[in-house]
JSON list of N, CA and C in Angstrom, two decimals:
[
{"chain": "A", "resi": 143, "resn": "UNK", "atom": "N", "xyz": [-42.49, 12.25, -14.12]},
{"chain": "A", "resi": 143, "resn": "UNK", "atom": "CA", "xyz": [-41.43, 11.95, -13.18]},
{"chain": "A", "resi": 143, "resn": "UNK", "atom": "C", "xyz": [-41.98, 11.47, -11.84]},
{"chain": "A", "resi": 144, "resn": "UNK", "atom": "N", "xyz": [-43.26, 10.95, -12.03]},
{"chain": "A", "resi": 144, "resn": "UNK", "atom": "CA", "xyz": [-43.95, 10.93, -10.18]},
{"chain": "A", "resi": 144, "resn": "UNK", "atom": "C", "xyz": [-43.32, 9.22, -10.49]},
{"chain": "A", "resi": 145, "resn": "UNK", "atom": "N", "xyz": [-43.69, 8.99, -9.20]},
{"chain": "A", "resi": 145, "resn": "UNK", "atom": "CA", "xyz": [-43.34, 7.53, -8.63]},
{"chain": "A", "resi": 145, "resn": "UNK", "atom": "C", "xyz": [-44.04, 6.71, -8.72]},
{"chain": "A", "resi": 146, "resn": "UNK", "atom": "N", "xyz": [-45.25, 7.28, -8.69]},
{"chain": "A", "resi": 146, "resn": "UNK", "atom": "CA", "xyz": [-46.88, 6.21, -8.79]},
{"chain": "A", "resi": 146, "resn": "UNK", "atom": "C", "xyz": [-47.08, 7.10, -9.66]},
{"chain": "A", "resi": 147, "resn": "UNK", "atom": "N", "xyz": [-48.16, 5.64, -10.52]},
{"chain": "A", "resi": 147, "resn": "UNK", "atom": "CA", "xyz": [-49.11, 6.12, -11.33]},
{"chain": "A", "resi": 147, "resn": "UNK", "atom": "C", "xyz": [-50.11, 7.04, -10.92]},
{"chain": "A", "resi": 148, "resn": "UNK", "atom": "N", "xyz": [-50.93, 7.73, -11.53]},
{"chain": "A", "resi": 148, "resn": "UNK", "atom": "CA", "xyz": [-52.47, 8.42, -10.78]},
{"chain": "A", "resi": 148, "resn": "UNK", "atom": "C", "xyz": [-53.13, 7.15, -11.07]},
{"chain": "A", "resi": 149, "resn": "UNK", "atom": "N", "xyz": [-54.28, 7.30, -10.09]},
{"chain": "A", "resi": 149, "resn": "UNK", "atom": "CA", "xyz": [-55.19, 6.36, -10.06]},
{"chain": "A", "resi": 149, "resn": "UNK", "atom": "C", "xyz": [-55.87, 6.53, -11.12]},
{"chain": "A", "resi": 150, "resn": "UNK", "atom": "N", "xyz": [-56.72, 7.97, -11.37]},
{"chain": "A", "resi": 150, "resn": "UNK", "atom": "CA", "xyz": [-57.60, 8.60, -12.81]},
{"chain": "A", "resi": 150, "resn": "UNK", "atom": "C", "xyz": [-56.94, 9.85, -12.67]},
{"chain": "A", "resi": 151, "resn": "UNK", "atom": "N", "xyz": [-57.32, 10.09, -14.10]},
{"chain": "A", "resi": 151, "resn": "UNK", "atom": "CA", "xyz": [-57.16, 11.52, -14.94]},
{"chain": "A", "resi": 151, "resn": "UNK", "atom": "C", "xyz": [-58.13, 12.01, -15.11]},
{"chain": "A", "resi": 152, "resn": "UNK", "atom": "N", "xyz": [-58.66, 13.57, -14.71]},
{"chain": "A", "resi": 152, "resn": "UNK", "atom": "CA", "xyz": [-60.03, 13.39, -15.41]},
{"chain": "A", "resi": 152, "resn": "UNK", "atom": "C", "xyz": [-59.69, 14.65, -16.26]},
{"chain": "A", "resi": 153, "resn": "UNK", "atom": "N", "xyz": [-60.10, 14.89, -17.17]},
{"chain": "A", "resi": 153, "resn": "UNK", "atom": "CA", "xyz": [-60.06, 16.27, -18.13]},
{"chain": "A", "resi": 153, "resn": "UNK", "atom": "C", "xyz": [-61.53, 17.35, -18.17]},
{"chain": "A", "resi": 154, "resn": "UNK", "atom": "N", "xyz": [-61.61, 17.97, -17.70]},
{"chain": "A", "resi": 154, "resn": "UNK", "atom": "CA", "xyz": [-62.77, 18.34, -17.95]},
{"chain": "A", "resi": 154, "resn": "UNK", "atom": "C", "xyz": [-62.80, 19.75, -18.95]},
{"chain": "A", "resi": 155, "resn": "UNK", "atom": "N", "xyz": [-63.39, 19.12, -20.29]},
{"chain": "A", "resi": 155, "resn": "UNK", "atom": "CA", "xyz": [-63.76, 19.74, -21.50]},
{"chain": "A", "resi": 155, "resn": "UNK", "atom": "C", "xyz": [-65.02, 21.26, -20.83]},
{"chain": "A", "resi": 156, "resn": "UNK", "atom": "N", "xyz": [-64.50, 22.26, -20.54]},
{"chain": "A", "resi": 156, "resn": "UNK", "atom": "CA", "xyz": [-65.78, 23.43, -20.48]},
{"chain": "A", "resi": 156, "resn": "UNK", "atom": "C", "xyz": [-65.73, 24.11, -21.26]},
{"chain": "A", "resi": 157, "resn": "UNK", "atom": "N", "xyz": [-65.81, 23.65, -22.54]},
{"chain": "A", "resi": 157, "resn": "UNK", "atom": "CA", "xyz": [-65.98, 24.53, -24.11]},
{"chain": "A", "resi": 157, "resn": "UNK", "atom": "C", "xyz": [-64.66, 25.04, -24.58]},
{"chain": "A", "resi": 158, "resn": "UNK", "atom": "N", "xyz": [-64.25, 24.24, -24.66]},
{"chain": "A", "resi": 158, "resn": "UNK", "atom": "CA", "xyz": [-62.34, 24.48, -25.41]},
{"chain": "A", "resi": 158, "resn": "UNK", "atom": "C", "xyz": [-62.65, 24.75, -26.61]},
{"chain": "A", "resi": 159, "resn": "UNK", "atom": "N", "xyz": [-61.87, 25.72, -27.21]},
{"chain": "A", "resi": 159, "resn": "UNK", "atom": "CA", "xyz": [-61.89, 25.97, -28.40]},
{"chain": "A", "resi": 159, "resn": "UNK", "atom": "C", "xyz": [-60.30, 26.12, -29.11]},
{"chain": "A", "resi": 160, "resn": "UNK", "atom": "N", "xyz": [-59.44, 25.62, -28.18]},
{"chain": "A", "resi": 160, "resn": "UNK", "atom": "CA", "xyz": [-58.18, 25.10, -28.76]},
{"chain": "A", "resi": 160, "resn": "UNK", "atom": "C", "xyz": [-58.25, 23.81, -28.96]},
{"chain": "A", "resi": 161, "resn": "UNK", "atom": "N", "xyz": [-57.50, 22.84, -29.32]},
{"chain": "A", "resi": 161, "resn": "UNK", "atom": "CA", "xyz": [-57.08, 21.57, -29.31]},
{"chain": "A", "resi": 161, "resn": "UNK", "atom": "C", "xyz": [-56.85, 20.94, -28.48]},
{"chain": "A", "resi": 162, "resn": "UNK", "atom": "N", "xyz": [-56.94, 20.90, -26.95]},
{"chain": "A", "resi": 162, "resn": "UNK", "atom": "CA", "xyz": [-56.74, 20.59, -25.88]},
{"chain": "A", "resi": 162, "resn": "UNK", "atom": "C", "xyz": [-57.65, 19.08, -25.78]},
{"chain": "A", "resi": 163, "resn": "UNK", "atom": "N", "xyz": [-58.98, 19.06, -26.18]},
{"chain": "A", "resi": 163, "resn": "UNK", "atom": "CA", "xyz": [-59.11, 17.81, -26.20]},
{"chain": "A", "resi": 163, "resn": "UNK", "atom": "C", "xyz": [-58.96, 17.16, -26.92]},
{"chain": "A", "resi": 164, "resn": "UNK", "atom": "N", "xyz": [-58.65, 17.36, -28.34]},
{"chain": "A", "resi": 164, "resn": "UNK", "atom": "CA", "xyz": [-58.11, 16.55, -29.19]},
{"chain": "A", "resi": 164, "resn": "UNK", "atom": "C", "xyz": [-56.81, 15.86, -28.68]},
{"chain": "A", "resi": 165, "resn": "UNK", "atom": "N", "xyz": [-56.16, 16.55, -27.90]},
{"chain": "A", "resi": 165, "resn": "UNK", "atom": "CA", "xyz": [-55.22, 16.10, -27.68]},
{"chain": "A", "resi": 165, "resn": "UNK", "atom": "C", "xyz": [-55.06, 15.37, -26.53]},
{"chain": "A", "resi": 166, "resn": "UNK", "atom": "N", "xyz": [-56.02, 15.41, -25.34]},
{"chain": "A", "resi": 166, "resn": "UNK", "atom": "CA", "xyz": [-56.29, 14.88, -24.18]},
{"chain": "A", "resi": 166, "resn": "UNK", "atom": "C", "xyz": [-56.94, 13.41, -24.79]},
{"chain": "A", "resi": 167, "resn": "UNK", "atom": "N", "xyz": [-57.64, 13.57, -25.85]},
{"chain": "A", "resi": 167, "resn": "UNK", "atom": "CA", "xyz": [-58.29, 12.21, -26.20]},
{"chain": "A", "resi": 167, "resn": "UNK", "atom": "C", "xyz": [-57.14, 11.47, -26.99]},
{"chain": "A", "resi": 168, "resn": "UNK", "atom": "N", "xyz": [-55.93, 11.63, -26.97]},
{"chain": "A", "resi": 168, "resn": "UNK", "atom": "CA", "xyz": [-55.12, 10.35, -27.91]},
{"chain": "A", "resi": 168, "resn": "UNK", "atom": "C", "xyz": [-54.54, 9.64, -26.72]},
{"chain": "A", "resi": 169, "resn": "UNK", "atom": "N", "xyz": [-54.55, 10.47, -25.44]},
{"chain": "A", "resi": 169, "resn": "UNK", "atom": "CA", "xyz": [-54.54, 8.83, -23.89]},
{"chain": "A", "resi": 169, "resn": "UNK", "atom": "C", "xyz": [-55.48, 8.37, -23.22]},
{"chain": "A", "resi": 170, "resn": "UNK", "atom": "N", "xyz": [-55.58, 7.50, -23.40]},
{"chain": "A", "resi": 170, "resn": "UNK", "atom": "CA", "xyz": [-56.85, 6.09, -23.43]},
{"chain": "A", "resi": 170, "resn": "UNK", "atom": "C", "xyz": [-56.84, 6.28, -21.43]},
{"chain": "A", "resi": 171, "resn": "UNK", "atom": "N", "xyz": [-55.93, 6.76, -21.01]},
{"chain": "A", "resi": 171, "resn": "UNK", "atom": "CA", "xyz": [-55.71, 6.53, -19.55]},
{"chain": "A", "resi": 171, "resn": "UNK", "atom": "C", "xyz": [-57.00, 7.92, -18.81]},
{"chain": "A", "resi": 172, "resn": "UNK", "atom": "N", "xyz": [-56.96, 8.96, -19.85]},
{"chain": "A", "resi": 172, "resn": "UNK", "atom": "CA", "xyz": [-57.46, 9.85, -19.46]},
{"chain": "A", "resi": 172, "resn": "UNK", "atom": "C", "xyz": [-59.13, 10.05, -20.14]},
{"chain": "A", "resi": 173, "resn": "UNK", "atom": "N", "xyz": [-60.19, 10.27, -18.82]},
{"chain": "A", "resi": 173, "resn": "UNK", "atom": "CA", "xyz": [-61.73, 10.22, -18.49]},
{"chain": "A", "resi": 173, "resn": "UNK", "atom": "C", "xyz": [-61.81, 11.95, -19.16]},
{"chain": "A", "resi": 174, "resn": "UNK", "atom": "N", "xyz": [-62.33, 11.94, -20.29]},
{"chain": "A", "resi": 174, "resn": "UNK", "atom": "CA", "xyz": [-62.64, 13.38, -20.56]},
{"chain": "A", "resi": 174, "resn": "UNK", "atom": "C", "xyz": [-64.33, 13.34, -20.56]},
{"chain": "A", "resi": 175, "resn": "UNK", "atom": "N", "xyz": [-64.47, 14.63, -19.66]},
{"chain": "A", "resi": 175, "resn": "UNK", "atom": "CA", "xyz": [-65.98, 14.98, -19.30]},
{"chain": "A", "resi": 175, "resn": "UNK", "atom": "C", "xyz": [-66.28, 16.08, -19.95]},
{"chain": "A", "resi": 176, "resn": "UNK", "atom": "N", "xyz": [-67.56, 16.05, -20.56]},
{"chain": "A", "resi": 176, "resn": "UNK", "atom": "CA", "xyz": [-67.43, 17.55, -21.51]},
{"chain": "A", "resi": 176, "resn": "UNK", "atom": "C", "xyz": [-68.57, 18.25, -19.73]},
{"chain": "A", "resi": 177, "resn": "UNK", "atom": "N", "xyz": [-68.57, 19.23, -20.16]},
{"chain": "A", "resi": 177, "resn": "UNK", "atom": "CA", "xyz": [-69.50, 20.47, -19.13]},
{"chain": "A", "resi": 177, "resn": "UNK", "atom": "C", "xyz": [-69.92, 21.66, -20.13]},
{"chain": "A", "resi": 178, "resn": "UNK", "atom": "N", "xyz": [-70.81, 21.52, -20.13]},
{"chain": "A", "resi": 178, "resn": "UNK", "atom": "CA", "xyz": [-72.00, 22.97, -21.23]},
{"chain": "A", "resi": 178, "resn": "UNK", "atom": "C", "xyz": [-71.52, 24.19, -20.45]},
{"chain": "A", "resi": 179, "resn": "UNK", "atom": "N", "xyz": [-71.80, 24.28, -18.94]},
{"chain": "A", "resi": 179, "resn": "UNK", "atom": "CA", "xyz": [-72.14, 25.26, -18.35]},
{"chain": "A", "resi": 179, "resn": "UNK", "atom": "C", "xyz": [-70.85, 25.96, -18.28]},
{"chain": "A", "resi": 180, "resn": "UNK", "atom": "N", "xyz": [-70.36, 27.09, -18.37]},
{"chain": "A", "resi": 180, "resn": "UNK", "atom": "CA", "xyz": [-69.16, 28.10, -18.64]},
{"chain": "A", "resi": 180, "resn": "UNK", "atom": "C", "xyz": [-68.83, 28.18, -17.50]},
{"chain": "A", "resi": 181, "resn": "UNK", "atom": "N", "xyz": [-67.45, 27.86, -17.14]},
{"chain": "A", "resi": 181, "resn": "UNK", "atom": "CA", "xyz": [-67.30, 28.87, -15.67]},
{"chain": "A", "resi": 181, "resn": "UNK", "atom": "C", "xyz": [-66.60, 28.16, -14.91]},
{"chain": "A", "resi": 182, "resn": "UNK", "atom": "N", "xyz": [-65.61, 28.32, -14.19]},
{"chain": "A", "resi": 182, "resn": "UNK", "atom": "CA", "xyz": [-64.87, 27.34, -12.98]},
{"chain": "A", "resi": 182, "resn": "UNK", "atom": "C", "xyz": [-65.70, 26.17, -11.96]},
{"chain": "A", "resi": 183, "resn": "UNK", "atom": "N", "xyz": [-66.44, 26.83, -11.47]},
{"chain": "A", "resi": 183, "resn": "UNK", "atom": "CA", "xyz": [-67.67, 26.43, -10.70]},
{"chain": "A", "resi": 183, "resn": "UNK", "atom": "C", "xyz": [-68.11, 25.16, -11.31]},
{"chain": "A", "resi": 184, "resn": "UNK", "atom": "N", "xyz": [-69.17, 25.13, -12.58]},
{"chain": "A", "resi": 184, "resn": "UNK", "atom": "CA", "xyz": [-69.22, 24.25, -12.92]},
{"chain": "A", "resi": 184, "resn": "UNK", "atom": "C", "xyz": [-68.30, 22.76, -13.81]},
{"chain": "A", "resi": 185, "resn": "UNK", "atom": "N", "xyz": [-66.91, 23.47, -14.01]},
{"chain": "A", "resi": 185, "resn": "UNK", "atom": "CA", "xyz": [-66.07, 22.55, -14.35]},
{"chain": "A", "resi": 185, "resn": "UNK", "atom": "C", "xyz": [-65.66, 21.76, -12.99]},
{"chain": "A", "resi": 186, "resn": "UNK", "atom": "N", "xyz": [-65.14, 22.36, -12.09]},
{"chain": "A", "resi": 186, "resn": "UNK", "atom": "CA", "xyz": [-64.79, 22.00, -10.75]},
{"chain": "A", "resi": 186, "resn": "UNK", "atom": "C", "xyz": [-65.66, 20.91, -10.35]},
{"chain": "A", "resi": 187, "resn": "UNK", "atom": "N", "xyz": [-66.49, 21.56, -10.38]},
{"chain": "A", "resi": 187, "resn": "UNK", "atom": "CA", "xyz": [-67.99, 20.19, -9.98]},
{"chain": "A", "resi": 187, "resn": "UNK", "atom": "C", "xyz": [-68.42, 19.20, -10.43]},
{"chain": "A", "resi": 188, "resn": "UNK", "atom": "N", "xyz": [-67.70, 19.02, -11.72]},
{"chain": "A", "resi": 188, "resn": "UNK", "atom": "CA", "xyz": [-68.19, 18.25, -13.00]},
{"chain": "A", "resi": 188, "resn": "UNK", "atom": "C", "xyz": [-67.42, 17.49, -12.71]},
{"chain": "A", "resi": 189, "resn": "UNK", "atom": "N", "xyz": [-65.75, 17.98, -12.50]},
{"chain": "A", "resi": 189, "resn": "UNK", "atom": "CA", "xyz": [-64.81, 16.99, -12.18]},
{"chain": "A", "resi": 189, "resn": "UNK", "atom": "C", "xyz": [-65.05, 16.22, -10.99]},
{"chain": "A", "resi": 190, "resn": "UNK", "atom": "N", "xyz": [-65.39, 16.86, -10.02]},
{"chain": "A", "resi": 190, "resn": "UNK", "atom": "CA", "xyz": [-65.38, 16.36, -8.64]},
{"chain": "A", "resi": 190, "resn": "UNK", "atom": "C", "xyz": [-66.59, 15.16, -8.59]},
{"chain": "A", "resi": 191, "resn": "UNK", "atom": "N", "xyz": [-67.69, 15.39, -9.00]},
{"chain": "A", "resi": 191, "resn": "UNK", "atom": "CA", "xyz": [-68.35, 14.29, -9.34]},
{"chain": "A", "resi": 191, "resn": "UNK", "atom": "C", "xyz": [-67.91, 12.99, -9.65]},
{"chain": "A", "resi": 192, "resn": "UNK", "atom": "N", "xyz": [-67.16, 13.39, -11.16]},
{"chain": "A", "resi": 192, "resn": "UNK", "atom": "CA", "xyz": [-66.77, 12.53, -11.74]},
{"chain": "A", "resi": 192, "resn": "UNK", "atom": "C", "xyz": [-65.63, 11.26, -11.42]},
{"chain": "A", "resi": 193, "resn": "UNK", "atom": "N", "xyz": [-65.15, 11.70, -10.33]},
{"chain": "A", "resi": 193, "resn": "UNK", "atom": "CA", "xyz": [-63.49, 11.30, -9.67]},
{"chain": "A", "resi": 193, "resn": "UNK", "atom": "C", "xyz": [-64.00, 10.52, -8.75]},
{"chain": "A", "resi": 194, "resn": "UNK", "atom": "N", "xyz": [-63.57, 9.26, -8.42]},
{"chain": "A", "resi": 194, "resn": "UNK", "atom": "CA", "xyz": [-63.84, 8.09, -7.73]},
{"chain": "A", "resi": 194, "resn": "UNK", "atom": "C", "xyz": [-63.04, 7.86, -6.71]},
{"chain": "A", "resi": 195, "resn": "UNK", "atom": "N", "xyz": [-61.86, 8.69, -6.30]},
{"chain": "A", "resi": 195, "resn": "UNK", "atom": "CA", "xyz": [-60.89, 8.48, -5.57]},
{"chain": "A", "resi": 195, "resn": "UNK", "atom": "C", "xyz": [-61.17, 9.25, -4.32]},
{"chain": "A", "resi": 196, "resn": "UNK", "atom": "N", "xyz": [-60.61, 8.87, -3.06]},
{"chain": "A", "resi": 196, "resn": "UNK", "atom": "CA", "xyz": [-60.32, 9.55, -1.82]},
{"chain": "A", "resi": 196, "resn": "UNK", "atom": "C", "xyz": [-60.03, 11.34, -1.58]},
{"chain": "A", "resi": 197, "resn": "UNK", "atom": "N", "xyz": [-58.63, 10.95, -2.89]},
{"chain": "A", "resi": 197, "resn": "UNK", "atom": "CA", "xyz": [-58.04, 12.20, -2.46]},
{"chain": "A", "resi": 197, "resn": "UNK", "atom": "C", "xyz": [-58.10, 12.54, -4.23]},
{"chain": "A", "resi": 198, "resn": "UNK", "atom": "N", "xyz": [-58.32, 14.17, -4.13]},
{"chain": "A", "resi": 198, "resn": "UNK", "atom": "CA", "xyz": [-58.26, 14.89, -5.55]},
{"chain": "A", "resi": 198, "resn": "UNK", "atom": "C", "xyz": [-57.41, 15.76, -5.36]},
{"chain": "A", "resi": 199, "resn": "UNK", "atom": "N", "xyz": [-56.77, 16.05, -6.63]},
{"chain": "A", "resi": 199, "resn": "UNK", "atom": "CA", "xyz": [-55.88, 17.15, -6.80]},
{"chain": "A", "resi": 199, "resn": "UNK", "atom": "C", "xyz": [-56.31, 17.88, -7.84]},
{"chain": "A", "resi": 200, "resn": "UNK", "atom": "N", "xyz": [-56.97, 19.18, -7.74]},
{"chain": "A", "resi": 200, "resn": "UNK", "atom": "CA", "xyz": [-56.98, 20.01, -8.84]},
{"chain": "A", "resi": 200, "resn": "UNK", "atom": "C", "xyz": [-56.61, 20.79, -9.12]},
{"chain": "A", "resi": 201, "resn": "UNK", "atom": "N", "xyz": [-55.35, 20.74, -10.95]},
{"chain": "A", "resi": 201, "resn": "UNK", "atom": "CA", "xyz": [-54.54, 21.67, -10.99]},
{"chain": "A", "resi": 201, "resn": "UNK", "atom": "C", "xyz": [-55.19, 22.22, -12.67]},
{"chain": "A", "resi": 202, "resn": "UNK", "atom": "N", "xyz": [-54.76, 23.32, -12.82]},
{"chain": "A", "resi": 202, "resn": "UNK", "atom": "CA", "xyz": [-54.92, 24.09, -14.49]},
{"chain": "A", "resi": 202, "resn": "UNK", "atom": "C", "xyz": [-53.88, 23.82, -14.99]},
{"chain": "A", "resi": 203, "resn": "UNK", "atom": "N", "xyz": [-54.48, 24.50, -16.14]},
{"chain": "A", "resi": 203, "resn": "UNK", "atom": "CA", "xyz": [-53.33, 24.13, -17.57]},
{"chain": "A", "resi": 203, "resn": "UNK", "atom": "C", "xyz": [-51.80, 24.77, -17.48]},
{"chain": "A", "resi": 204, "resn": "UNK", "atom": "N", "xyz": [-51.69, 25.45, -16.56]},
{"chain": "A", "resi": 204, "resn": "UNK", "atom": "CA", "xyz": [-50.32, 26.14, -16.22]},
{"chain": "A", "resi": 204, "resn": "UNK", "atom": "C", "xyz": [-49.86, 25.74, -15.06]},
{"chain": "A", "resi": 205, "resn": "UNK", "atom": "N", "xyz": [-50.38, 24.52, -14.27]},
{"chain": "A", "resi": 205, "resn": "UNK", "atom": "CA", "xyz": [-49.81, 23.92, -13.14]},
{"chain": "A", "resi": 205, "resn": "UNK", "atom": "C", "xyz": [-48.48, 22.62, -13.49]},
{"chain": "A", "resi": 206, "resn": "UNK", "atom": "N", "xyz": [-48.03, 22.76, -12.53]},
{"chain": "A", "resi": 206, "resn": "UNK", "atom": "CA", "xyz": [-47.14, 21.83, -12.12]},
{"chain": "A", "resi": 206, "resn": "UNK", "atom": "C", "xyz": [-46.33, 21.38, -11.03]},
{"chain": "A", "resi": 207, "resn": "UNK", "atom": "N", "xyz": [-47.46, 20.17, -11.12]},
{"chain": "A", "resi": 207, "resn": "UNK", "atom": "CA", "xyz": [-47.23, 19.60, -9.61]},
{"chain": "A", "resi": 207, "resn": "UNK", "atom": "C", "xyz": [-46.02, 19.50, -9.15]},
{"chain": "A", "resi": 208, "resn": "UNK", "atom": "N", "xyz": [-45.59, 19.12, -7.92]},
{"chain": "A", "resi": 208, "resn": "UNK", "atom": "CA", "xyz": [-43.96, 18.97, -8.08]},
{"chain": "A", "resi": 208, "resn": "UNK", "atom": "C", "xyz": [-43.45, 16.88, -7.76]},
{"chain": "A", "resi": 209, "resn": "UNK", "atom": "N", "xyz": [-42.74, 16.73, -8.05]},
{"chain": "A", "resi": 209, "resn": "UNK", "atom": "CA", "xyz": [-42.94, 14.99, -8.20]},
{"chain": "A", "resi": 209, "resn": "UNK", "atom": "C", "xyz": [-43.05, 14.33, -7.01]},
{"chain": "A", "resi": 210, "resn": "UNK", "atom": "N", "xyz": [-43.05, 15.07, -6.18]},
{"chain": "A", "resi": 210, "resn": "UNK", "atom": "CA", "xyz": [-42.77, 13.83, -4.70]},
{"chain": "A", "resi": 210, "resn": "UNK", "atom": "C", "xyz": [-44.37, 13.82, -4.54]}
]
């Protein structure tokens, strides 16, 4: 429901053992990064690296942004 597109998506894979990236990988729009290292810390960082943009927003799997 947002107004603009995101610029990138990034997913960051830190050892899922649900289906989450299977399922993150069927949109071509979305950059999935795997990360070995366990732990918030290094997912956070992995992402943040990875993200090319100005401004980041990082939310979990139980977030939701609100549309404006």
């Amino acid at each position: 429901a947002q107004t603009r597109p995101a610029d990138e998506i990034i997913f960051v894979d830190n050892n899922c053992t649900d289906m989450t990236v299977e399922i993150a990988s069927r949109y071509p729009e979305i950059t999935i990064i795997h990360e070995p290292i366990q732990g918030i810390t290094p997912a956070r960082n992995a992402g943040y690296t990875a993200a090319k943009g100005d401004i980041i927003a990082r939310t979990d799997a139980d977030c939701r942004p609100p549309r404006g």
